[in-house]
Tab-separated table of C-alpha atoms in Angstrom:
chain	number	residue	atom	x	y	z
A	1	UNK	CA	0.000	0.000	0.000
A	2	UNK	CA	2.839	2.391	0.756
A	3	UNK	CA	4.392	1.661	-2.641
A	4	UNK	CA	1.262	3.067	-4.314
A	5	UNK	CA	2.542	6.546	-3.406
A	6	UNK	CA	5.852	6.144	-5.234
A	7	UNK	CA	4.792	7.585	-8.636
A	8	UNK	CA	3.094	10.538	-6.967
A	9	UNK	CA	6.059	11.129	-4.669
A	10	UNK	CA	8.407	11.414	-7.647
A	11	UNK	CA	6.013	13.730	-9.469
A	12	UNK	CA	5.371	15.976	-6.454
A	13	UNK	CA	8.812	15.675	-4.887
A	14	UNK	CA	8.797	19.245	-3.583
A	15	UNK	CA	5.275	18.947	-2.176
A	16	UNK	CA	4.817	18.306	1.523
A	17	UNK	CA	1.765	16.142	0.853
A	18	UNK	CA	3.658	13.188	-0.562
A	19	UNK	CA	6.537	11.278	1.055
A	20	UNK	CA	9.979	11.291	-0.468
A	21	UNK	CA	10.884	8.240	-2.593
A	22	UNK	CA	13.533	7.003	-0.121
A	23	UNK	CA	10.923	7.009	2.645
A	24	UNK	CA	8.508	5.007	0.506
A	25	UNK	CA	11.107	2.290	-0.168
A	26	UNK	CA	12.363	2.226	3.422
A	27	UNK	CA	8.985	1.949	5.115
A	28	UNK	CA	7.552	-0.523	2.622
A	29	UNK	CA	10.580	-2.795	3.106
A	30	UNK	CA	10.279	-2.664	6.904
A	31	UNK	CA	6.567	-3.449	6.686
A	32	UNK	CA	7.452	-6.355	4.414
A	33	UNK	CA	9.842	-7.655	7.092
A	34	UNK	CA	6.971	-7.567	9.613
A	35	UNK	CA	4.780	-9.457	7.180
A	36	UNK	CA	7.503	-12.048	6.643
A	37	UNK	CA	7.843	-12.525	10.393
A	38	UNK	CA	4.110	-13.198	10.599
A	39	UNK	CA	4.327	-15.639	7.699
A	40	UNK	CA	7.351	-17.360	9.258
A	41	UNK	CA	5.375	-18.557	12.325
A	42	UNK	CA	6.089	-15.561	14.578
A	43	UNK	CA	2.735	-13.737	14.439
A	44	UNK	CA	3.149	-11.839	17.713
A	45	UNK	CA	6.590	-10.504	16.800
A	46	UNK	CA	5.435	-9.684	13.275
A	47	UNK	CA	2.458	-7.776	14.641
A	48	UNK	CA	4.702	-5.775	16.955
A	49	UNK	CA	7.122	-4.931	14.155
A	50	UNK	CA	4.315	-3.919	11.816
A	51	UNK	CA	2.623	-1.774	14.469
A	52	UNK	CA	5.855	-0.008	15.400
A	53	UNK	CA	6.831	0.814	11.824
A	54	UNK	CA	3.283	1.866	10.959
A	55	UNK	CA	3.337	4.356	13.826
A	56	UNK	CA	6.740	5.630	12.678
A	57	UNK	CA	5.407	6.019	9.124
A	58	UNK	CA	2.522	8.099	10.418
A	59	UNK	CA	4.888	10.254	12.455
A	60	UNK	CA	7.175	10.884	9.477
A	61	UNK	CA	4.762	11.004	6.520
A	62	UNK	CA	1.193	10.704	7.678
A	63	UNK	CA	0.505	14.140	9.027
A	64	UNK	CA	0.444	17.560	7.478
A	65	UNK	CA	-0.086	20.922	9.062
A	66	UNK	CA	-3.567	21.077	7.600
A	67	UNK	CA	-5.939	18.658	5.900
A	68	UNK	CA	-7.215	21.401	3.611
A	69	UNK	CA	-4.481	20.901	0.944
A	70	UNK	CA	-5.327	17.192	0.785
A	71	UNK	CA	-8.910	17.955	-0.128
A	72	UNK	CA	-7.898	20.653	-2.630
A	73	UNK	CA	-5.593	18.159	-4.316
A	74	UNK	CA	-8.597	15.909	-5.023
A	75	UNK	CA	-6.381	12.883	-4.764
A	76	UNK	CA	-7.553	10.432	-2.101
A	77	UNK	CA	-4.356	8.367	-2.118
A	78	UNK	CA	-2.327	10.232	0.573
A	79	UNK	CA	-5.266	10.473	2.950
A	80	UNK	CA	-6.261	6.860	2.241
A	81	UNK	CA	-2.755	5.520	2.834
A	82	UNK	CA	-2.472	7.450	6.104
A	83	UNK	CA	-5.874	6.135	7.223
A	84	UNK	CA	-5.068	2.528	6.351
A	85	UNK	CA	-1.692	2.828	8.066
A	86	UNK	CA	-3.403	4.097	11.215
A	87	UNK	CA	-5.831	1.161	11.131
A	88	UNK	CA	-2.879	-1.183	10.557
A	89	UNK	CA	-1.026	0.245	13.565
A	90	UNK	CA	-4.096	-0.022	15.802
A	91	UNK	CA	-5.045	-3.581	14.871
A	92	UNK	CA	-1.509	-4.981	14.964
A	93	UNK	CA	-0.716	-3.096	18.163
A	94	UNK	CA	-3.861	-4.468	19.804
A	95	UNK	CA	-2.895	-8.003	18.800
A	96	UNK	CA	0.689	-7.533	20.011
A	97	UNK	CA	-0.212	-6.150	23.433
A	98	UNK	CA	-3.212	-8.396	24.138
A	99	UNK	CA	-1.964	-11.803	23.011
A	100	UNK	CA	-0.127	-13.997	25.460
A	101	UNK	CA	2.839	-15.968	24.249
A	102	UNK	CA	2.763	-19.751	24.357
A	103	UNK	CA	4.618	-21.381	27.220
A	104	UNK	CA	7.244	-22.816	24.863
A	105	UNK	CA	8.305	-19.345	23.747
A	106	UNK	CA	8.660	-17.957	27.254
A	107	UNK	CA	10.808	-20.792	28.614
A	108	UNK	CA	14.556	-20.389	28.431
A	109	UNK	CA	16.239	-23.569	27.262
A	110	UNK	CA	19.864	-24.142	28.113
């Protein structure tokens, strides 16, 4: 979803409404790592990674000083990506903080 902003970020590179291309690649790769962790049988750790990087994405790229320019732009992509990222952070963060780990993961084996 973050990669959908790449063409617009190159086109509007000087605009404050779109993230810079390096940020798009960096955050999409870190979110992919969180997805891989979930796929690789570590769903709690993957949810925590995804929630943390989603919150960081919102802090870096998801807010503007005013929402008025977003509505004047008539492009729903930046607002939609920020909204979906916020939902992603909330749902994965809820799962991470409210799921108990299995006993096998908490034991320390020597």
